[in-house]
XYZ file of C-alpha atoms in Angstrom:
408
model
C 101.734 104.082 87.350
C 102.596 107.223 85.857
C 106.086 105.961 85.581
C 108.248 108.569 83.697
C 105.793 111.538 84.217
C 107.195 114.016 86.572
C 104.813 117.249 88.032
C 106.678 120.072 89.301
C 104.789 122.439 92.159
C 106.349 126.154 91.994
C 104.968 128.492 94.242
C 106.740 131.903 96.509
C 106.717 130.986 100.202
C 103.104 131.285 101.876
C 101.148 130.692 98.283
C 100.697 127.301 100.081
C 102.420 125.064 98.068
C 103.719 123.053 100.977
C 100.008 122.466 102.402
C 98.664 121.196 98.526
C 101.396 118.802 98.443
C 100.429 117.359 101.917
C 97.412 116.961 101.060
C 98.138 114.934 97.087
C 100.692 113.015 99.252
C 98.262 112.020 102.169
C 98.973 108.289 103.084
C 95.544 108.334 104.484
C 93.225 108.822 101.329
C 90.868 106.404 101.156
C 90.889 105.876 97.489
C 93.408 102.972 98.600
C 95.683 102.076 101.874
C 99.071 102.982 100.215
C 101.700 104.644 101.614
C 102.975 107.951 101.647
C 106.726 107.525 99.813
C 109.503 110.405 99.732
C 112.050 109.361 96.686
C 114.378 112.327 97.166
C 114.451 115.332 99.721
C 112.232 117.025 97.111
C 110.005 114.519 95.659
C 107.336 112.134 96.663
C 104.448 109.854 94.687
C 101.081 111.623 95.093
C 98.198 110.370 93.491
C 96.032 111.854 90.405
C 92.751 110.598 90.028
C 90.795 109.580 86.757
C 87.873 108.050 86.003
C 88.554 104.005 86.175
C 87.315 101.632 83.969
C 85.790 99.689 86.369
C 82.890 102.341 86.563
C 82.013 101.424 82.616
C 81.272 97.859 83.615
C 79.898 98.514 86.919
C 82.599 96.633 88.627
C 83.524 99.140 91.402
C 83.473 96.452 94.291
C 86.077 94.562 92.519
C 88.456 96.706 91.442
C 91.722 96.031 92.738
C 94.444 98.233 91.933
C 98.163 97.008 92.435
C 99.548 100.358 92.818
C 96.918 103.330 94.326
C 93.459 103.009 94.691
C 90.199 102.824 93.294
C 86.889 103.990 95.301
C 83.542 104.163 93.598
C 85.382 104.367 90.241
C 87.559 106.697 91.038
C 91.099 105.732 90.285
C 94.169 107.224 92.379
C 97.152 106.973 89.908
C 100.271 106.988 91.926
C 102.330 110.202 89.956
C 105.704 111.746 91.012
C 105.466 114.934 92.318
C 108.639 117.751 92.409
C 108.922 120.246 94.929
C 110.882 123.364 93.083
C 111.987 125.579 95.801
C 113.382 129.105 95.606
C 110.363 131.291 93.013
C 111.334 134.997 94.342
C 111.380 137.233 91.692
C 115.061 137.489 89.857
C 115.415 133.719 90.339
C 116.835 133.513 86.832
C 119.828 136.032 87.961
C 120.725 133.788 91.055
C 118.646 135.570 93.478
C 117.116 133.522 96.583
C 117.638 129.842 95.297
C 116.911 130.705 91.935
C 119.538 128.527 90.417
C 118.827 125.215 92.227
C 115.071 126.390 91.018
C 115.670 126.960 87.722
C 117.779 123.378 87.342
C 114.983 121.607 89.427
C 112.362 122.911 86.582
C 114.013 121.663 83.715
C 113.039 117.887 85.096
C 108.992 118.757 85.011
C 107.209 117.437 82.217
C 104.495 119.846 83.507
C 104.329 122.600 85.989
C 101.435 123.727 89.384
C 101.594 127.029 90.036
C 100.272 127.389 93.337
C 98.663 130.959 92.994
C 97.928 132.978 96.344
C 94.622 134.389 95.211
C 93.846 136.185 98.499
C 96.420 138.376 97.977
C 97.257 138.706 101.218
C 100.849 138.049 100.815
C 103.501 140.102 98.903
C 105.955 138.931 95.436
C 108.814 137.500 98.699
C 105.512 136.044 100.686
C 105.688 138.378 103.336
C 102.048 139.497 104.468
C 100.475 141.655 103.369
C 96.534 143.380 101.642
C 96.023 144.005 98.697
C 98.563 142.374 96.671
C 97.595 141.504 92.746
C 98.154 138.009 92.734
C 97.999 137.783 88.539
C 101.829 139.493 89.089
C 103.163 136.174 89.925
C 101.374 134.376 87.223
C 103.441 136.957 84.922
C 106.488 136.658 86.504
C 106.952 132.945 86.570
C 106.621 132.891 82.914
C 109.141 136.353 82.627
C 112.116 134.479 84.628
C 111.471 131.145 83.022
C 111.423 132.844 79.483
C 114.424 135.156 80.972
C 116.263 132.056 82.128
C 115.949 130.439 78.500
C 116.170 133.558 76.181
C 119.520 134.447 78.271
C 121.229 131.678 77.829
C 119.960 130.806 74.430
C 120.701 134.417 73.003
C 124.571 134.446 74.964
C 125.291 131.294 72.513
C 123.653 132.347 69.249
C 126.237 133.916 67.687
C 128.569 130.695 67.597
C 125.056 128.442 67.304
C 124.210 130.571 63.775
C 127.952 130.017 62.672
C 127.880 126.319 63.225
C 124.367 126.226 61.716
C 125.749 127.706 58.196
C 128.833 125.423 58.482
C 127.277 121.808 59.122
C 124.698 122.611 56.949
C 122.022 121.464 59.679
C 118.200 121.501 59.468
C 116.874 124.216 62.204
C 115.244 121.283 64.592
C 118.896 119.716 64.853
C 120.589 122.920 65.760
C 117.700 124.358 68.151
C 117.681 121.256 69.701
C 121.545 121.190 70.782
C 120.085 124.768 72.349
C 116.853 122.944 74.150
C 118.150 119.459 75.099
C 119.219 120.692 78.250
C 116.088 121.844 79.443
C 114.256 118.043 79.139
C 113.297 119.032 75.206
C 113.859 116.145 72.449
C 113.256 116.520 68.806
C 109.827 116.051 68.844
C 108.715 119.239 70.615
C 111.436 121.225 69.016
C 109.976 120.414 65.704
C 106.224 121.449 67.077
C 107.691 124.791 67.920
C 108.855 125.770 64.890
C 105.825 124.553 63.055
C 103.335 126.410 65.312
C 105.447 129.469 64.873
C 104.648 128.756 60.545
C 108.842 130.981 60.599
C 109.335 132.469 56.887
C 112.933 133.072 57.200
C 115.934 131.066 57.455
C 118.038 130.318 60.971
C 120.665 132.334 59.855
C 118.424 135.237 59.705
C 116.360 135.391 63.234
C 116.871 138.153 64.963
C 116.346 138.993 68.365
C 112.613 139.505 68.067
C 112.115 135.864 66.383
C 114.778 134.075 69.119
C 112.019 135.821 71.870
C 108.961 134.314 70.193
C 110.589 130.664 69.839
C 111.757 130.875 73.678
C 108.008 132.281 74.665
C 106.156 129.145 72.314
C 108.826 126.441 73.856
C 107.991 127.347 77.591
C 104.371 127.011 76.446
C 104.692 123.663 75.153
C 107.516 122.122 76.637
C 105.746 123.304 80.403
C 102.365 123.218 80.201
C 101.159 124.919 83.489
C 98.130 124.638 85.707
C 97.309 127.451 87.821
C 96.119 126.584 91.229
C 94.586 129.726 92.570
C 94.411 128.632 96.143
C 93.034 130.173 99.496
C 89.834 130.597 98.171
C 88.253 130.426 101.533
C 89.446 133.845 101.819
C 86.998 136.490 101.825
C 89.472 138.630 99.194
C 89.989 136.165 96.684
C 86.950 136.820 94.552
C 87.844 139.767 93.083
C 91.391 138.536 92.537
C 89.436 135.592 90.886
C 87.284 137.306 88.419
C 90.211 139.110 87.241
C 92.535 136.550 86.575
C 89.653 134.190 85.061
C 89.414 137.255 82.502
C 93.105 137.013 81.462
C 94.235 133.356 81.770
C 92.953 130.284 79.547
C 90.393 128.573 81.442
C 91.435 125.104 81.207
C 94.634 125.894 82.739
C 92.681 127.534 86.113
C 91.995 125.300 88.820
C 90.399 126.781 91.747
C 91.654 125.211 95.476
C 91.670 125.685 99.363
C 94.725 123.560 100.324
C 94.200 124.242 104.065
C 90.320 123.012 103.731
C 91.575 120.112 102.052
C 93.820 119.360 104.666
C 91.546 119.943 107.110
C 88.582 117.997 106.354
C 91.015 114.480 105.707
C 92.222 115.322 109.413
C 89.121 115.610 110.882
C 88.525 112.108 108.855
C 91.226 110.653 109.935
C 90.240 111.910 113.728
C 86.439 109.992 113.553
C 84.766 113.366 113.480
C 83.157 113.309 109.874
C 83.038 111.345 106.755
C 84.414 113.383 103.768
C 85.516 111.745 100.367
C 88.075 113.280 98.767
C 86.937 115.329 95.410
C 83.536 115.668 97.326
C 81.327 118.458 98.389
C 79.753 116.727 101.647
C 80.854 116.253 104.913
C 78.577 113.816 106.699
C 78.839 115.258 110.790
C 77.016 112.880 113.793
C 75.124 116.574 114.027
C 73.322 114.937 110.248
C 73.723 111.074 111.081
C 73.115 110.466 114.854
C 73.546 106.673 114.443
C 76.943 106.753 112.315
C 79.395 106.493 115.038
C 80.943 109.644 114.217
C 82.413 111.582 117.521
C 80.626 114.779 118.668
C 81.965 117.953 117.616
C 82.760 121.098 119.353
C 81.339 124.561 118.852
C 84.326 125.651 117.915
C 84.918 122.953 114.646
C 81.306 122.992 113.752
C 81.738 126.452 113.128
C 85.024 126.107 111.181
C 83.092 123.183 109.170
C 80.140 125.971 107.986
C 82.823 128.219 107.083
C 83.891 125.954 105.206
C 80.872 124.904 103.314
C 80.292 128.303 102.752
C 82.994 129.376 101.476
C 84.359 126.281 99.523
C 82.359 123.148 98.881
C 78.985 124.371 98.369
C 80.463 127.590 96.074
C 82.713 125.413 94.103
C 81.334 121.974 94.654
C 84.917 120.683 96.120
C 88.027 121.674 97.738
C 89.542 121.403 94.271
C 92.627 119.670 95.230
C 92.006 116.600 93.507
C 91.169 118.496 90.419
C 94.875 119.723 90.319
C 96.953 116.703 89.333
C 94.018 116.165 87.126
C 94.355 119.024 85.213
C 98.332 118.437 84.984
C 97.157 115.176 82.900
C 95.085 116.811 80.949
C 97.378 119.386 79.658
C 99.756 116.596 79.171
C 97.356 114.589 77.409
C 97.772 111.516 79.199
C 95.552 108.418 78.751
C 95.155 105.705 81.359
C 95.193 102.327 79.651
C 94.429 99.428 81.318
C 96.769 96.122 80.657
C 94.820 92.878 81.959
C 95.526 89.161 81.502
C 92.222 88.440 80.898
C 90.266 90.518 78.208
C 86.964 88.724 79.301
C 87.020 89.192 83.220
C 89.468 91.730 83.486
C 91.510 89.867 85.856
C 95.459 88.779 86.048
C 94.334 86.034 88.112
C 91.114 84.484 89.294
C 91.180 85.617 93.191
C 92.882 89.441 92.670
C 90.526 91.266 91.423
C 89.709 93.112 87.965
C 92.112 96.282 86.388
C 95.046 95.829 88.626
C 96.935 97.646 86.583
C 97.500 101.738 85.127
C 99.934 102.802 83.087
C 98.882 107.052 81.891
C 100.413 107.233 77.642
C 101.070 110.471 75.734
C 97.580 110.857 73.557
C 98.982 109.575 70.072
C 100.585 106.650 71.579
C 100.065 103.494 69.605
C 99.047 99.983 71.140
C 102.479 98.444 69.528
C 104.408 101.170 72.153
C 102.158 100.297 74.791
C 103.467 96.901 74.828
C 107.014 97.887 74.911
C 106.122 99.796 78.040
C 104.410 97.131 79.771
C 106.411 93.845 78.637
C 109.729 95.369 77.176
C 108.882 94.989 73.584
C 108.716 91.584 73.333
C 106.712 90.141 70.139
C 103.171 89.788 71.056
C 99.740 89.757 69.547
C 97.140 92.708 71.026
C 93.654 92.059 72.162
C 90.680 94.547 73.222
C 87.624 93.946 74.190
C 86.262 94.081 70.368
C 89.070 92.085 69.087
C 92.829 91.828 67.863
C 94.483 95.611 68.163
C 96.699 96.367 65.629
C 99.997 97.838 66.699
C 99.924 101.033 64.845
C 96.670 101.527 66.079
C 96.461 105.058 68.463
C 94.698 104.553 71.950
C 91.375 106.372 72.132
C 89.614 106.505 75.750
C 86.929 104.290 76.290
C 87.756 102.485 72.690
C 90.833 100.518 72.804
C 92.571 101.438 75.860
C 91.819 97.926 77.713
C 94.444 95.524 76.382
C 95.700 91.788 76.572
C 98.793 91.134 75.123
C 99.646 87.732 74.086
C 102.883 86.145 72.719
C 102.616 85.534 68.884
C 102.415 82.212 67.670
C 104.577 82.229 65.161
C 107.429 83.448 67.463
């Protein structure tokens, strides 16, 4: 599962946030029959999907997952999703439910930032034409960089004292300053190295305190942007000029509603859609597939549609959200089995069972503490004995056995 890895959705009211989490929480996707599960009042499992490793061995009719799904090689990772409520502009002052939003964010290991693109709605979500939707990609980052730099600057006087008394290194005494917003020593140390800083704590001023802040939200919340409502026929503009500004692989574009759609009309008999997919498969196409007839009125809303979304973009692009989130993480599905040879845990349950999504870097040896607790073990992969140090790569070493030793 993705186990620790939490994905935060931020969005003002209307961007559609609430309709893309539906539809990554659907209980109905047919990448498995799992249930839809609420932990808290804001957070739920939805499911990211990657590329299984069933598909390398052509094993797709086997593959089992515990936890999930897999369909035609496509794996649905089960992945806790956060709802952050209360983005209004001035959230970092207390305005609207800025608080509770701030303290929700500092939980995400990663951030969605569902994006009205149609700009049909104001900065509060009230409607609206003509609205520049790249504003609220800038002000996210301004109150979450406001938020940080506030607090972080209201201490520093005392911080820089303590600093020159203990004698500290400027990880330790940054990361007293970070810790509370999910940082650990780790990516407080890959701040300050990115930043390449040629003067002592002691000696940042204002300027330098603003450039650490801006290069820890970077890191320590990667974001996706989810520039949704692209069915709308004033989104393109808004598109081309965000695309311009913003890092591509951080862009995804998405029609929630279409999403939405299309699995209810599933769900209802009237078409077969897959979810990721550009085709919709309508009784108008396949007389003989049992599919129910449709009415003028959702044939029509079908083409638009098509149109507008699938056959433009070649999907709905919700699925390619979550998937995004893991790639800006850096996350690596690895696939524990019992059986390197067959795949298996046991002989009737099928092959790759089991997921578990590791930081890129992570070694073989910490894959086993995740899985069995740490216990002593010998490593297998399908070209041999792993060694414990050894990083996981993709496609090289990430299907393991692990074995007790036998000198334990």
């Amino acid at each position: 599962m993705g186990r620790d890895i939490l994905i935060g959705f931020v969005g003002k009211p209307s961007s559609g946030k609430s309709t893309m989490l539906n539809a990554l929480t659907d209980a109905t996707a047919k990448t498995g029959n799992f249930p839809f599960t609420t932990i808290e009042p804001n957070r739920a499992i939805g499911y990211a999907q990657v590329d299984c490793a069933c598909s390398r061995f052509g094993l797709e009719g086997q593959c089992r997952p515990i936890y999930g799904g897999c369909k035609n090689g496509k794996r649905a990772i089960p992945i806790q999703l956060l709802d952050v409520a209360g983005l209004i502009p001035g959230a970092h002052t207390g305005k609207g439910l800025g608080n509770k939003f701030l303290d929700d964010l500092r939980h995400a290991n990663a951030l969605v930032h569902v994006v009205d693109v149609s700009g049909t709605t104001d900065a509060e979500g009230k409607a609206c034409r003509g609205y520049d939707p790249s504003v609220d990609i800038e002000w996210l980052y301004n109150e979450m960089t406001a938020w940080i730099g506030t607090n972080l600057k209201e201490k520093w006087p005392n911080t820089r004292r303590r600093h020159i008394a203990s004698k500290a290194n400027p990880v330790h005494t940054l990361q007293n300053q970070f810790s509370g917003y999910g940082s650990n020593p780790a990516t407080t140390a890959k701040v300050l190295d990115s930043l390449h800083l040629n003067t002592p704590l002691e000696s940042w001023d204002e300027a330098t305190l603003d450039r650490i802040v801006s290069r820890f939200v970077d890191i320590k919340f990667p974001t996706v942007i989810a520039l949704n409502k692209i069915d709308h026929p004033d989104s393109d503009a808004n598109i081309s000029k965000i695309a311009r500004r913003e890092d591509a692989n951080r862009l995804v574009l998405a029609s929630a509603v279409s999403e939405v759609f299309l699995r209810r009309l599933a769900k209802q008999g009237f078409v077969n859609y897959e979810e990721g997919s550009e085709f919709v498969d309508t009784i108008d196409e396949f007389p003989d597939s049992g599919l129910k007839p449709l009415s003028e009125s959702l044939r029509a809303k079908i083409t638009d549609i098509q149109d507008m979304v699938l056959f433009r973009h070649g999907s709905t692009g919700v699925c390619n959200v979550l998937a995004r989130a893991i790639e800006l993480l850096e996350l690596v599905p690895v696939y524990p089995v019992k059986n390197i040879h067959n795949f298996a845990n046991n002989s009737n349950d099928g092959v790759f069972r089991d997921c578990v999504l590791v930081r890129q870097g992570t070694t073989a040896g910490q894959v086993a503490q995740i899985v069995l607790g740490g216990e002593a073990m010998s490593i297998i992969g399908i070209n041999g004995n792993v060694g414990e140090s050894d990083p996981i790569v993709a496609g090289k070493n990430d299907i393991l056995s692990f074995r007790l030793r036998k000198d334990t």
